[in-house]
């Protein structure tokens, strides 16, 4: 008696469908990303080193993952909307958006 053929669980189909929605990069885009990463590495290293010093942590992979999570949260437009609504309710001054063209026009 032959064993039943293997059938992938439903999660496999969902994962394959999700992957099919991921945009494909062409060779030129990949090359640009690799060069950009190489150019930005010293900036990222300095940024991580400063955070490590400020928070008395080692500059390691755990710190960089922690930083990434913090930056993802900070970049969430829902959080910005929350603070905007809180400012309206409390009659606080509200800072311009961190996103979009207006953020690029602010003087440094």
PDB file of C-alpha atoms in Angstrom:
ATOM      1  CA  UNK A   1       0.000   0.000   0.000  1.00  0.00           C
ATOM      2  CA  UNK A   2       1.411   3.352  -1.032  1.00  0.00           C
ATOM      3  CA  UNK A   3       1.445   6.250   1.405  1.00  0.00           C
ATOM      4  CA  UNK A   4      -0.800   9.171   0.548  1.00  0.00           C
ATOM      5  CA  UNK A   5       0.928  11.844  -1.506  1.00  0.00           C
ATOM      6  CA  UNK A   6       2.227  14.798   0.449  1.00  0.00           C
ATOM      7  CA  UNK A   7      -0.014  17.825   0.273  1.00  0.00           C
ATOM      8  CA  UNK A   8       1.177  21.212   1.466  1.00  0.00           C
ATOM      9  CA  UNK A   9      -0.781  22.691   4.360  1.00  0.00           C
ATOM     10  CA  UNK A  10      -2.939  25.782   3.672  1.00  0.00           C
ATOM     11  CA  UNK A  11      -0.272  28.029   5.231  1.00  0.00           C
ATOM     12  CA  UNK A  12       2.059  27.187   2.340  1.00  0.00           C
ATOM     13  CA  UNK A  13      -0.430  28.511  -0.188  1.00  0.00           C
ATOM     14  CA  UNK A  14      -0.852  31.704   1.857  1.00  0.00           C
ATOM     15  CA  UNK A  15       2.919  32.182   2.058  1.00  0.00           C
ATOM     16  CA  UNK A  16       3.357  31.621  -1.673  1.00  0.00           C
ATOM     17  CA  UNK A  17       0.558  34.094  -2.397  1.00  0.00           C
ATOM     18  CA  UNK A  18       2.173  36.689  -0.108  1.00  0.00           C
ATOM     19  CA  UNK A  19       5.538  36.188  -1.795  1.00  0.00           C
ATOM     20  CA  UNK A  20       4.009  36.648  -5.221  1.00  0.00           C
ATOM     21  CA  UNK A  21       2.905  40.145  -4.143  1.00  0.00           C
ATOM     22  CA  UNK A  22       6.484  41.150  -3.304  1.00  0.00           C
ATOM     23  CA  UNK A  23       7.844  43.360  -6.076  1.00  0.00           C
ATOM     24  CA  UNK A  24      10.750  41.916  -8.014  1.00  0.00           C
ATOM     25  CA  UNK A  25      13.917  43.973  -8.345  1.00  0.00           C
ATOM     26  CA  UNK A  26      15.768  44.055 -11.611  1.00  0.00           C
ATOM     27  CA  UNK A  27      19.562  43.783 -11.755  1.00  0.00           C
ATOM     28  CA  UNK A  28      20.090  47.552 -11.932  1.00  0.00           C
ATOM     29  CA  UNK A  29      17.988  48.125  -8.813  1.00  0.00           C
ATOM     30  CA  UNK A  30      19.918  45.470  -6.911  1.00  0.00           C
ATOM     31  CA  UNK A  31      23.251  47.019  -7.928  1.00  0.00           C
ATOM     32  CA  UNK A  32      22.043  50.462  -6.778  1.00  0.00           C
ATOM     33  CA  UNK A  33      20.938  49.026  -3.431  1.00  0.00           C
ATOM     34  CA  UNK A  34      24.283  47.299  -2.903  1.00  0.00           C
ATOM     35  CA  UNK A  35      26.183  50.519  -3.660  1.00  0.00           C
ATOM     36  CA  UNK A  36      23.868  52.572  -1.444  1.00  0.00           C
ATOM     37  CA  UNK A  37      24.352  50.114   1.402  1.00  0.00           C
ATOM     38  CA  UNK A  38      28.125  50.360   1.063  1.00  0.00           C
ATOM     39  CA  UNK A  39      27.974  54.171   1.051  1.00  0.00           C
ATOM     40  CA  UNK A  40      25.632  54.323   4.035  1.00  0.00           C
ATOM     41  CA  UNK A  41      27.429  51.724   6.171  1.00  0.00           C
ATOM     42  CA  UNK A  42      29.673  54.309   7.925  1.00  0.00           C
ATOM     43  CA  UNK A  43      26.637  56.496   8.674  1.00  0.00           C
ATOM     44  CA  UNK A  44      24.678  53.567  10.088  1.00  0.00           C
ATOM     45  CA  UNK A  45      27.707  52.442  12.115  1.00  0.00           C
ATOM     46  CA  UNK A  46      28.126  55.928  13.627  1.00  0.00           C
ATOM     47  CA  UNK A  47      24.391  56.138  14.352  1.00  0.00           C
ATOM     48  CA  UNK A  48      24.393  52.731  16.069  1.00  0.00           C
ATOM     49  CA  UNK A  49      27.558  53.565  18.028  1.00  0.00           C
ATOM     50  CA  UNK A  50      25.972  56.775  19.324  1.00  0.00           C
ATOM     51  CA  UNK A  51      22.828  54.942  20.388  1.00  0.00           C
ATOM     52  CA  UNK A  52      24.912  52.231  22.054  1.00  0.00           C
ATOM     53  CA  UNK A  53      26.796  54.886  24.010  1.00  0.00           C
ATOM     54  CA  UNK A  54      23.636  56.814  24.922  1.00  0.00           C
ATOM     55  CA  UNK A  55      21.776  53.749  26.157  1.00  0.00           C
ATOM     56  CA  UNK A  56      24.838  52.005  27.674  1.00  0.00           C
ATOM     57  CA  UNK A  57      24.459  49.011  25.403  1.00  0.00           C
ATOM     58  CA  UNK A  58      26.849  47.029  23.272  1.00  0.00           C
ATOM     59  CA  UNK A  59      26.879  47.909  19.567  1.00  0.00           C
ATOM     60  CA  UNK A  60      25.809  44.484  18.370  1.00  0.00           C
ATOM     61  CA  UNK A  61      23.077  42.850  16.311  1.00  0.00           C
ATOM     62  CA  UNK A  62      20.606  43.031  19.218  1.00  0.00           C
ATOM     63  CA  UNK A  63      21.057  46.802  19.456  1.00  0.00           C
ATOM     64  CA  UNK A  64      20.521  47.212  15.726  1.00  0.00           C
ATOM     65  CA  UNK A  65      17.338  45.118  15.815  1.00  0.00           C
ATOM     66  CA  UNK A  66      16.127  47.171  18.785  1.00  0.00           C
ATOM     67  CA  UNK A  67      16.906  50.362  16.855  1.00  0.00           C
ATOM     68  CA  UNK A  68      15.093  49.066  13.790  1.00  0.00           C
ATOM     69  CA  UNK A  69      11.974  48.328  15.840  1.00  0.00           C
ATOM     70  CA  UNK A  70      12.069  51.818  17.395  1.00  0.00           C
ATOM     71  CA  UNK A  71      12.460  53.471  13.992  1.00  0.00           C
ATOM     72  CA  UNK A  72       9.636  51.410  12.502  1.00  0.00           C
ATOM     73  CA  UNK A  73       7.351  52.531  15.327  1.00  0.00           C
ATOM     74  CA  UNK A  74       8.481  56.144  14.986  1.00  0.00           C
ATOM     75  CA  UNK A  75       7.775  55.987  11.257  1.00  0.00           C
ATOM     76  CA  UNK A  76       4.217  54.770  11.732  1.00  0.00           C
ATOM     77  CA  UNK A  77       1.784  57.410  10.426  1.00  0.00           C
ATOM     78  CA  UNK A  78      -0.845  56.192  12.898  1.00  0.00           C
ATOM     79  CA  UNK A  79       1.396  57.277  15.775  1.00  0.00           C
ATOM     80  CA  UNK A  80       1.811  60.699  14.177  1.00  0.00           C
ATOM     81  CA  UNK A  81      -1.977  60.947  13.779  1.00  0.00           C
ATOM     82  CA  UNK A  82      -2.416  59.971  17.441  1.00  0.00           C
ATOM     83  CA  UNK A  83      -0.079  62.760  18.590  1.00  0.00           C
ATOM     84  CA  UNK A  84      -1.818  65.225  16.277  1.00  0.00           C
ATOM     85  CA  UNK A  85      -5.227  64.385  17.766  1.00  0.00           C
ATOM     86  CA  UNK A  86      -3.818  64.571  21.289  1.00  0.00           C
ATOM     87  CA  UNK A  87      -2.421  68.033  20.501  1.00  0.00           C
ATOM     88  CA  UNK A  88      -5.815  69.174  19.200  1.00  0.00           C
ATOM     89  CA  UNK A  89      -7.643  67.864  22.269  1.00  0.00           C
ATOM     90  CA  UNK A  90      -5.141  69.422  24.697  1.00  0.00           C
ATOM     91  CA  UNK A  91      -4.671  72.615  22.646  1.00  0.00           C
ATOM     92  CA  UNK A  92      -0.948  71.940  22.314  1.00  0.00           C
ATOM     93  CA  UNK A  93       1.053  73.294  19.400  1.00  0.00           C
ATOM     94  CA  UNK A  94       1.536  70.605  16.798  1.00  0.00           C
ATOM     95  CA  UNK A  95       4.776  70.111  14.916  1.00  0.00           C
ATOM     96  CA  UNK A  96       4.727  69.737  11.131  1.00  0.00           C
ATOM     97  CA  UNK A  97       4.603  66.238   9.723  1.00  0.00           C
ATOM     98  CA  UNK A  98       7.747  64.133   9.738  1.00  0.00           C
ATOM     99  CA  UNK A  99       6.548  62.671   6.449  1.00  0.00           C
ATOM    100  CA  UNK A 100       6.116  64.100   3.010  1.00  0.00           C
ATOM    101  CA  UNK A 101       7.425  67.190   1.214  1.00  0.00           C
ATOM    102  CA  UNK A 102       6.930  69.568   4.151  1.00  0.00           C
ATOM    103  CA  UNK A 103       9.454  67.555   6.180  1.00  0.00           C
ATOM    104  CA  UNK A 104      12.053  68.055   3.467  1.00  0.00           C
ATOM    105  CA  UNK A 105      11.598  71.833   3.447  1.00  0.00           C
ATOM    106  CA  UNK A 106      12.335  72.370   7.145  1.00  0.00           C
ATOM    107  CA  UNK A 107      15.676  74.027   7.831  1.00  0.00           C
ATOM    108  CA  UNK A 108      18.263  71.910   9.625  1.00  0.00           C
TER     109      UNK A 108
END
